CSV table of C-alpha atoms in Angstrom, one decimal:
chain,number,residue,atom,x,y,z
H,1,MET,CA,-20.1,-53.2,18.6
H,2,ARG,CA,-17.1,-52.8,16.2
H,3,THR,CA,-14.0,-54.7,17.2
H,4,VAL,CA,-10.8,-52.9,18.0
H,5,GLU,CA,-9.2,-54.4,14.8
H,6,GLU,CA,-12.1,-53.2,12.6
H,7,HIS,CA,-11.8,-49.7,13.8
H,8,GLN,CA,-8.0,-49.7,13.6
H,9,LYS,CA,-8.3,-50.6,9.9
H,10,ILE,CA,-10.9,-47.9,9.2
H,11,VAL,CA,-8.8,-45.2,10.9
H,12,ALA,CA,-5.6,-46.3,9.2
H,13,GLY,CA,-7.4,-46.0,5.8
H,14,LEU,CA,-7.7,-42.2,6.4
H,15,PHE,CA,-4.0,-41.5,6.4
H,16,LYS,CA,-2.1,-40.5,3.3
H,17,THR,CA,1.7,-40.1,3.1
H,18,ARG,CA,2.9,-36.7,1.9
H,19,ALA,CA,5.3,-36.5,-1.0
H,20,SER,CA,9.0,-36.4,-0.2
H,21,GLN,CA,10.4,-32.9,0.2
H,22,ASP,CA,13.9,-31.5,0.5
H,23,LEU,CA,14.1,-29.9,4.0
H,24,PRO,CA,17.0,-28.2,5.7
H,25,LEU,CA,19.1,-30.5,7.8
H,26,ASN,CA,18.0,-28.9,11.1
H,27,ASP,CA,14.4,-29.8,10.3
H,28,THR,CA,14.9,-33.5,9.5
H,29,LEU,CA,15.9,-35.2,12.8
H,30,GLY,CA,13.6,-38.2,13.4
H,31,LEU,CA,12.1,-38.0,9.9
H,32,VAL,CA,12.3,-40.7,7.3
H,33,LEU,CA,14.4,-40.4,4.1
H,34,GLY,CA,12.3,-40.4,1.0
H,35,ALA,CA,15.1,-41.2,-1.4
H,36,ASP,CA,18.7,-42.6,-1.3
H,37,VAL,CA,21.5,-40.2,-0.6
H,38,VAL,CA,24.6,-40.5,-2.8
H,39,ALA,CA,27.8,-38.9,-1.7
H,40,PRO,CA,28.8,-36.0,-3.9
H,41,LEU,CA,32.4,-36.1,-2.7
H,42,SER,CA,34.8,-38.4,-0.9
H,43,LEU,CA,35.5,-38.3,2.9
H,44,PRO,CA,38.2,-37.4,3.7
H,45,GLY,CA,38.5,-35.2,0.7
H,46,PHE,CA,42.3,-35.3,0.9
H,47,ASP,CA,45.1,-37.1,2.8
H,48,ASN,CA,45.3,-35.5,6.2
H,49,SER,CA,46.9,-36.0,9.6
H,50,ALA,CA,45.2,-38.0,12.3
H,51,MET,CA,47.4,-36.5,15.0
H,52,ASP,CA,49.1,-33.3,16.1
H,53,GLY,CA,52.7,-33.9,15.3
H,54,TYR,CA,55.1,-33.9,12.4
H,55,ALA,CA,54.8,-35.0,8.8
H,56,VAL,CA,57.9,-37.0,7.9
H,57,VAL,CA,59.4,-39.4,5.3
H,58,ALA,CA,59.3,-42.6,7.3
H,59,ALA,CA,62.7,-43.7,6.0
H,60,ASP,CA,64.3,-40.6,7.5
H,61,ILE,CA,63.5,-41.6,11.0
H,62,ALA,CA,63.7,-45.4,10.7
H,63,ALA,CA,66.5,-45.5,13.2
H,64,ALA,CA,65.0,-43.1,15.8
H,65,THR,CA,64.7,-44.5,19.3
H,66,GLU,CA,64.4,-43.0,22.8
H,67,ASP,CA,68.1,-43.5,23.4
H,68,SER,CA,69.2,-42.5,19.9
H,69,PRO,CA,66.8,-39.8,18.6
H,70,VAL,CA,66.9,-38.2,15.1
H,71,ARG,CA,67.0,-34.4,14.8
H,72,LEU,CA,65.5,-32.8,11.6
H,73,PRO,CA,64.7,-29.2,10.6
H,74,VAL,CA,61.1,-28.0,10.6
H,75,ALA,CA,60.5,-26.6,7.1
H,76,GLU,CA,56.8,-25.7,7.4
H,77,ASP,CA,54.0,-25.3,9.8
H,78,ILE,CA,50.6,-26.7,8.6
H,79,PRO,CA,47.5,-25.8,10.7
H,80,ALA,CA,44.1,-27.3,9.8
H,81,GLY,CA,42.6,-25.2,7.1
H,82,ARG,CA,45.8,-24.3,5.2
H,83,THR,CA,45.0,-24.5,1.5
H,84,ASP,CA,48.2,-23.9,-0.4
H,85,PRO,CA,49.9,-27.1,-1.7
H,86,LEU,CA,53.1,-28.1,0.0
H,87,THR,CA,55.8,-30.6,-0.7
H,88,LEU,CA,58.0,-32.2,2.0
H,89,ARG,CA,61.7,-32.5,1.0
H,90,PRO,CA,63.5,-35.6,2.4
H,91,GLY,CA,65.6,-34.8,5.4
H,92,THR,CA,63.0,-32.2,6.7
H,93,VAL,CA,59.7,-32.3,8.5
H,94,HIS,CA,56.6,-30.2,8.6
H,95,ARG,CA,54.8,-29.5,11.9
H,96,ILE,CA,51.2,-30.5,11.3
H,97,MET,CA,47.9,-30.4,13.2
H,98,THR,CA,45.1,-32.9,13.3
H,99,GLY,CA,43.0,-32.7,10.1
H,100,ALA,CA,45.5,-30.6,8.2
H,101,PRO,CA,46.4,-31.7,4.6
H,102,LEU,CA,49.4,-34.0,4.4
H,103,PRO,CA,52.1,-32.5,2.2
H,104,SER,CA,53.2,-34.2,-0.9
H,105,GLY,CA,56.1,-36.5,-0.3
H,106,ALA,CA,55.3,-37.2,3.4
H,107,THR,CA,54.7,-40.9,4.2
H,108,ALA,CA,53.8,-40.8,7.9
H,109,VAL,CA,53.0,-38.6,10.9
H,110,VAL,CA,54.9,-38.7,14.1
H,111,PRO,CA,52.8,-37.7,17.1
H,112,VAL,CA,54.0,-34.7,19.1
H,113,GLU,CA,54.3,-36.9,22.2
H,114,ALA,CA,57.2,-38.8,20.5
H,115,THR,CA,59.1,-35.5,20.0
H,116,ASP,CA,60.3,-32.5,22.0
H,117,GLY,CA,57.7,-30.3,20.2
H,118,ALA,CA,60.2,-27.9,18.7
H,119,THR,CA,59.3,-25.5,15.9
H,120,ASP,CA,62.8,-25.1,14.4
H,121,THR,CA,64.7,-28.4,14.7
H,122,VAL,CA,62.7,-31.2,16.2
H,123,THR,CA,64.0,-34.2,18.1
H,124,ILE,CA,62.2,-37.4,17.2
H,125,ARG,CA,62.4,-40.3,19.6
H,126,ALA,CA,60.5,-43.0,17.8
H,127,ALA,CA,60.4,-44.5,14.3
H,128,ALA,CA,57.2,-44.5,12.2
H,129,ARG,CA,55.9,-47.0,9.8
H,130,GLU,CA,54.6,-46.0,6.3
H,131,GLY,CA,51.1,-44.5,6.6
H,132,GLN,CA,51.2,-44.1,10.3
H,133,HIS,CA,48.6,-41.6,11.6
H,134,VAL,CA,47.5,-40.7,8.0
H,135,ARG,CA,43.9,-40.5,7.0
H,136,ARG,CA,43.7,-41.4,3.3
H,137,ALA,CA,41.4,-39.6,1.0
H,138,GLY,CA,38.1,-41.6,0.5
H,139,GLU,CA,38.9,-44.1,3.2
H,140,ASP,CA,35.5,-43.3,4.9
H,141,VAL,CA,33.3,-42.5,1.9
H,142,THR,CA,34.0,-42.6,-1.8
H,143,ALA,CA,32.2,-40.1,-4.1
H,144,GLY,CA,29.2,-41.8,-5.8
H,145,THR,CA,28.6,-44.2,-2.9
H,146,THR,CA,25.0,-44.5,-1.5
H,147,VAL,CA,25.5,-43.5,2.1
H,148,LEU,CA,21.9,-43.2,3.4
H,149,ARG,CA,19.0,-45.3,2.2
H,150,ALA,CA,15.4,-44.4,1.6
H,151,GLY,CA,13.3,-45.5,4.6
H,152,GLN,CA,16.1,-44.8,7.0
H,153,VAL,CA,15.2,-42.6,10.1
H,154,ILE,CA,17.4,-39.5,10.3
H,155,THR,CA,19.6,-39.7,13.4
H,156,PRO,CA,22.2,-37.2,14.7
H,157,ALA,CA,24.9,-39.3,13.1
H,158,ALA,CA,23.1,-39.3,9.7
H,159,LEU,CA,22.9,-35.5,10.0
H,160,GLY,CA,26.6,-35.3,10.8
H,161,LEU,CA,27.4,-37.3,7.7
H,162,ALA,CA,25.1,-35.2,5.5
H,163,ALA,CA,26.7,-32.0,6.7
H,164,ALA,CA,30.2,-33.4,6.2
H,165,LEU,CA,29.3,-34.2,2.6
H,166,GLY,CA,28.3,-30.6,2.1
H,167,LEU,CA,24.5,-31.3,1.8
H,168,ALA,CA,22.3,-28.5,3.0
H,169,THR,CA,19.1,-30.4,2.7
H,170,LEU,CA,17.8,-34.0,2.8
H,171,PRO,CA,14.9,-35.6,0.9
H,172,VAL,CA,12.5,-36.7,3.6
H,173,LEU,CA,8.9,-37.6,4.1
H,174,PRO,CA,7.6,-34.5,5.8
H,175,PRO,CA,5.7,-34.7,9.1
H,176,GLN,CA,2.0,-35.1,9.2
H,177,ARG,CA,0.2,-31.8,10.2
H,178,VAL,CA,-2.4,-32.5,12.9
H,179,MET,CA,-4.9,-30.1,14.4
H,180,VAL,CA,-6.4,-30.9,17.8
H,181,MET,CA,-9.8,-29.5,18.7
H,182,SER,CA,-11.3,-29.8,22.1
H,183,THR,CA,-15.0,-29.4,22.7
H,184,GLY,CA,-17.2,-28.6,25.7
H,185,THR,CA,-18.9,-25.6,27.2
H,186,GLU,CA,-17.5,-26.5,30.6
H,187,LEU,CA,-13.9,-26.1,29.5
H,188,VAL,CA,-11.7,-23.2,30.4
H,189,ALA,CA,-8.0,-22.6,29.7
H,190,PRO,CA,-5.5,-23.4,32.5
H,191,GLY,CA,-4.7,-20.2,34.4
H,192,THR,CA,-8.3,-18.9,34.3
H,193,GLU,CA,-10.3,-18.7,37.4
H,194,LEU,CA,-12.8,-21.6,37.5
H,195,GLN,CA,-16.6,-20.9,37.9
H,196,PRO,CA,-18.9,-23.5,39.4
H,197,GLY,CA,-19.3,-26.4,37.0
H,198,GLN,CA,-16.2,-25.6,34.9
H,199,ILE,CA,-13.1,-27.7,34.5
H,200,TYR,CA,-9.7,-26.9,33.0
H,201,GLU,CA,-9.1,-28.1,29.5
H,202,SER,CA,-6.4,-30.7,29.4
H,203,ASN,CA,-7.1,-33.0,26.4
H,204,ALA,CA,-5.9,-30.7,23.7
H,205,VAL,CA,-2.5,-30.1,25.4
H,206,MET,CA,-2.2,-33.9,26.1
H,207,LEU,CA,-3.1,-35.0,22.6
H,208,ALA,CA,-1.0,-32.4,20.9
H,209,ALA,CA,1.9,-33.6,22.9
H,210,ALA,CA,1.1,-37.2,21.9
H,211,VAL,CA,1.1,-36.1,18.3
H,212,ARG,CA,4.5,-34.4,18.6
H,213,ASP,CA,5.9,-37.4,20.5
H,214,ALA,CA,4.9,-39.6,17.5
H,215,GLY,CA,7.0,-37.3,15.3
H,216,ALA,CA,4.2,-35.2,13.7
H,217,GLN,CA,3.4,-31.5,13.9
H,218,ALA,CA,0.6,-30.4,16.1
H,219,THR,CA,-1.5,-27.2,16.4
H,220,ILE,CA,-4.3,-26.6,18.9
H,221,ALA,CA,-7.5,-25.0,17.8
H,222,PRO,CA,-9.4,-22.6,20.1
H,223,MET,CA,-11.8,-24.5,22.4
H,224,SER,CA,-15.3,-25.0,21.0
H,225,ALA,CA,-18.4,-24.7,23.1
H,226,ASP,CA,-21.3,-27.1,22.7
H,227,ASP,CA,-22.8,-25.1,19.8
H,228,VAL,CA,-23.3,-26.9,16.5
H,229,ASP,CA,-23.2,-23.8,14.3
H,230,ALA,CA,-20.1,-22.5,16.0
H,231,PHE,CA,-18.4,-25.9,15.8
H,232,ARG,CA,-19.3,-26.3,12.1
H,233,ALA,CA,-18.0,-22.8,11.4
H,234,ALA,CA,-14.7,-23.6,13.1
H,235,LEU,CA,-14.3,-26.8,11.2
H,236,ALA,CA,-15.0,-25.0,7.9
H,237,GLN,CA,-12.3,-22.5,8.7
H,238,HIS,CA,-9.8,-25.1,9.5
H,239,THR,CA,-10.5,-27.2,6.4
H,240,ARG,CA,-11.1,-24.4,3.9
H,241,SER,CA,-7.6,-25.0,2.5
H,242,ASN,CA,-7.2,-28.7,2.9
H,243,ASP,CA,-3.5,-28.6,1.9
H,244,SER,CA,-2.6,-27.0,5.3
H,245,VAL,CA,-3.7,-29.8,7.6
H,246,ASP,CA,-3.5,-33.6,7.1
H,247,LEU,CA,-5.6,-34.7,10.0
H,248,ILE,CA,-8.0,-33.2,12.6
H,249,ILE,CA,-8.5,-34.9,16.0
H,250,THR,CA,-11.4,-33.8,18.1
H,251,THR,CA,-12.0,-34.8,21.7
H,252,GLY,CA,-15.4,-34.9,23.4
H,253,GLY,CA,-18.9,-34.6,22.1
H,254,VAL,CA,-19.2,-38.2,20.7
H,255,SER,CA,-21.2,-40.1,23.3
H,256,ALA,CA,-24.9,-40.8,23.6
H,257,GLY,CA,-26.1,-37.9,25.7
H,258,ALA,CA,-27.5,-34.5,24.9
H,259,TYR,CA,-25.2,-31.7,23.7
H,260,GLU,CA,-22.9,-34.0,21.9
H,261,VAL,CA,-21.7,-31.3,19.6
H,262,VAL,CA,-19.2,-33.3,17.4
H,263,LYS,CA,-21.7,-36.1,16.8
H,264,ASP,CA,-24.6,-33.6,16.2
H,265,SER,CA,-22.5,-31.6,13.7
H,266,LEU,CA,-20.9,-34.4,11.7
H,267,SER,CA,-23.3,-37.3,11.6
H,268,ASP,CA,-23.6,-37.0,7.8
H,269,GLN,CA,-19.8,-37.0,7.3
H,270,VAL,CA,-18.4,-39.1,10.1
H,271,GLU,CA,-19.3,-42.7,11.1
H,272,PHE,CA,-19.9,-42.7,14.9
H,273,VAL,CA,-19.6,-46.2,16.4
H,274,LYS,CA,-19.1,-48.1,19.6
H,275,VAL,CA,-15.9,-50.1,19.8
H,276,ALA,CA,-15.7,-53.1,22.1
H,277,MET,CA,-13.0,-51.7,24.4
H,278,GLN,CA,-12.6,-50.0,27.8
H,279,PRO,CA,-11.8,-47.2,28.1
H,280,GLY,CA,-12.7,-45.5,24.8
H,281,MET,CA,-15.9,-47.1,23.6
H,282,PRO,CA,-17.4,-44.1,21.6
H,283,GLN,CA,-15.4,-43.4,18.5
H,284,GLY,CA,-15.8,-41.7,15.1
H,285,ALA,CA,-13.9,-41.5,11.8
H,286,GLY,CA,-14.5,-39.8,8.5
H,287,THR,CA,-13.6,-36.7,6.4
H,288,VAL,CA,-14.6,-33.1,6.4
H,289,ASN,CA,-14.0,-31.1,3.2
H,290,GLY,CA,-11.6,-33.8,2.2
H,291,VAL,CA,-9.6,-33.7,5.5
H,292,PRO,CA,-9.5,-36.8,7.6
H,293,ILE,CA,-11.1,-36.4,11.0
H,294,ILE,CA,-10.9,-38.8,14.0
H,295,THR,CA,-13.2,-38.1,16.9
H,296,LEU,CA,-12.1,-39.3,20.3
H,297,PRO,CA,-14.0,-39.4,23.6
H,298,GLY,CA,-13.8,-36.6,26.0
H,299,ASN,CA,-12.7,-38.3,29.2
H,300,PRO,CA,-8.9,-37.8,29.3
H,301,VAL,CA,-7.8,-41.4,29.8
H,302,SER,CA,-10.2,-42.5,27.1
H,303,ALA,CA,-8.8,-39.9,24.8
H,304,LEU,CA,-5.2,-40.8,25.2
H,305,VAL,CA,-5.7,-44.5,25.2
H,306,SER,CA,-7.8,-44.1,22.0
H,307,PHE,CA,-4.9,-42.2,20.5
H,308,GLU,CA,-2.5,-45.0,21.4
H,309,VAL,CA,-4.8,-47.7,20.1
H,310,PHE,CA,-6.0,-46.1,16.9
H,311,VAL,CA,-4.0,-43.1,15.8
H,312,ARG,CA,-0.3,-43.3,16.8
H,313,SER,CA,0.7,-46.3,14.6
H,314,PRO,CA,-0.9,-45.2,11.3
H,315,LEU,CA,0.3,-41.6,12.0
H,316,ARG,CA,3.8,-42.9,12.1
H,317,ALA,CA,3.3,-45.2,9.2
H,318,ALA,CA,2.1,-42.3,7.1
H,319,MET,CA,5.5,-40.6,7.8
H,320,GLY,CA,7.4,-43.7,6.5
H,321,HIS,CA,8.3,-45.4,9.8
H,322,ALA,CA,8.8,-49.1,9.0
H,323,GLU,CA,8.1,-50.1,12.6
H,324,PRO,CA,5.4,-47.6,13.7
H,325,ASP,CA,3.9,-49.6,16.7
H,326,ARG,CA,4.7,-49.3,20.3
H,327,PRO,CA,7.0,-52.1,21.5
H,328,ARG,CA,4.8,-55.1,22.5
H,329,ARG,CA,5.8,-57.8,25.0
H,330,THR,CA,4.4,-60.1,27.6
H,331,ALA,CA,4.9,-59.9,31.4
H,332,GLN,CA,3.7,-61.7,34.5
H,333,LEU,CA,1.0,-60.1,36.6
H,334,THR,CA,1.8,-59.5,40.2
H,335,GLU,CA,-1.8,-59.4,41.2
H,336,ASP,CA,-5.3,-60.6,40.3
H,337,VAL,CA,-7.2,-58.4,37.8
H,338,THR,CA,-10.7,-58.5,36.4
H,339,SER,CA,-12.1,-57.3,33.1
H,340,PRO,CA,-15.6,-56.8,31.6
H,341,ARG,CA,-16.7,-59.6,29.2
H,342,GLY,CA,-17.1,-58.5,25.6
H,343,LYS,CA,-14.7,-55.6,25.8
H,344,ARG,CA,-11.0,-55.4,25.3
H,345,GLN,CA,-9.5,-53.6,28.3
H,346,PHE,CA,-6.5,-51.4,28.3
H,347,ARG,CA,-5.4,-50.9,31.9
H,348,ARG,CA,-2.7,-48.7,33.1
H,349,GLY,CA,0.3,-50.6,34.4
H,350,VAL,CA,3.8,-50.4,35.8
H,351,LEU,CA,6.2,-52.7,34.0
H,352,THR,CA,9.3,-53.7,36.0
H,353,GLY,CA,11.5,-56.2,34.3
H,354,ASP,CA,9.4,-59.2,33.3
H,355,THR,CA,6.6,-58.4,35.7
H,356,VAL,CA,3.7,-55.9,35.5
H,357,SER,CA,1.3,-54.5,38.0
H,358,SER,CA,-2.1,-52.9,37.3
H,359,TYR,CA,-1.9,-49.3,38.3
H,360,GLY,CA,-4.9,-47.3,39.6
H,361,PRO,CA,-8.6,-47.7,38.9
H,362,PRO,CA,-9.8,-48.6,35.4
H,363,ALA,CA,-12.2,-45.7,35.1
H,364,SER,CA,-11.6,-43.2,32.3
H,365,HIS,CA,-11.4,-40.1,34.4
H,366,HIS,CA,-8.4,-41.2,36.5
H,367,LEU,CA,-5.7,-39.3,34.7
H,368,ARG,CA,-3.3,-39.2,37.6
H,369,TRP,CA,-2.6,-42.9,37.3
H,370,LEU,CA,-2.0,-42.8,33.5
H,371,ALA,CA,0.5,-40.0,34.1
H,372,SER,CA,2.6,-42.3,36.2
H,373,ALA,CA,2.1,-45.5,34.2
H,374,ASN,CA,4.7,-46.8,31.8
H,375,CYS,CA,2.6,-49.4,30.0
H,376,LEU,CA,-0.9,-50.6,29.0
H,377,LEU,CA,-2.1,-54.1,29.9
H,378,GLU,CA,-4.1,-55.5,27.0
H,379,ILE,CA,-6.8,-57.9,28.3
H,380,ALA,CA,-8.8,-59.7,25.6
H,381,GLU,CA,-12.6,-59.5,25.2
H,382,ASP,CA,-13.3,-63.1,26.3
H,383,ILE,CA,-11.2,-62.8,29.6
H,384,THR,CA,-13.0,-61.7,32.7
H,385,GLU,CA,-10.3,-62.6,35.3
H,386,LEU,CA,-6.6,-63.1,35.4
H,387,LYS,CA,-4.7,-64.5,38.4
H,388,ALA,CA,-1.4,-63.3,39.7
H,389,GLY,CA,1.4,-65.0,37.8
H,390,SER,CA,-0.6,-65.0,34.5
H,391,THR,CA,1.1,-63.8,31.4
H,392,VAL,CA,-0.5,-60.7,29.8
H,393,PRO,CA,0.3,-58.7,26.7
H,394,VAL,CA,1.8,-55.3,27.4
H,395,TRP,CA,2.2,-52.1,25.4
H,396,ASP,CA,5.5,-50.4,26.4
H,397,LEU,CA,4.9,-46.6,26.6
H,398,THR,CA,8.4,-45.6,27.5
């Protein structure tokens, strides 16, 4: 059998990073910058008020106190957004709102709370130091400064900064485009009445969600029956223009039985192997018409665990993420567990603080337990039994 590490390396070799593209801000959250971003202007772009209050010459109100206020005429009213240049004459004030441009000659802003709020002649009850409540031009960002670095993940704060700098787009590594194909004559769409021997298709929905959760784009192809010609025709259609999809993931049809449609259709293009792991032993990887294809088992737990073990990390790495792996840690088992010799076992678990419990049966069709698990226990190939209190590696799925 192939080791987990050997198959991880082969799968990772299929991925290619797309060239950086300028995308609209609203389409870049969670993506990785493909180039440095240099500020085209300064922030703030002009001296402005940090408070609602009055622009003053600080020297004019140096003697103002609660008991001995200073009264000055209000010469102008400056709301945020006023664009005409103003000059403050000594002995007067301008009423000013937060974010409004500071008039020339003003040296401080007195908050409205230290005044009577008048609009003609204002009573000021506190002195102000030079520069008080004034935001100076460029004190946050100076034009020409590199403000975002290539390799940085776009966050809401980064988007706010880009918008504040007037940028409509950002250079990012675009998301990988993944198509998920589910195979099996027994499959029908949820919402359809089941006939004897049929089951509802769940893997495509589950894997497409896993793809999106990893930050990539996912589309679901129509279900394919166990018909080699039909499956080959569907693949040909999806890969005809190999610049529209970066990866195809199939599920089902890769085991050792009859009617293994994926295996029967692609044996000359995909290497089908057994990997020493449980669940998820049957695997395949290759290319079809130049498009990478990863073939996963059909049992739902095997499919999703295989995605976690083989696909998620290189998928994220191809989109520029410097730390693409799930968080790994160790925890103490709360119970005894067993594992088959010669296979690396990935068991569903519930992680609570520094302890972890195995959760549910290990069989690959028990999806209910995986849906409520928050981690995977990784048990090495040479371990057949672990006692309660043992330390075990854990993949954090939260």
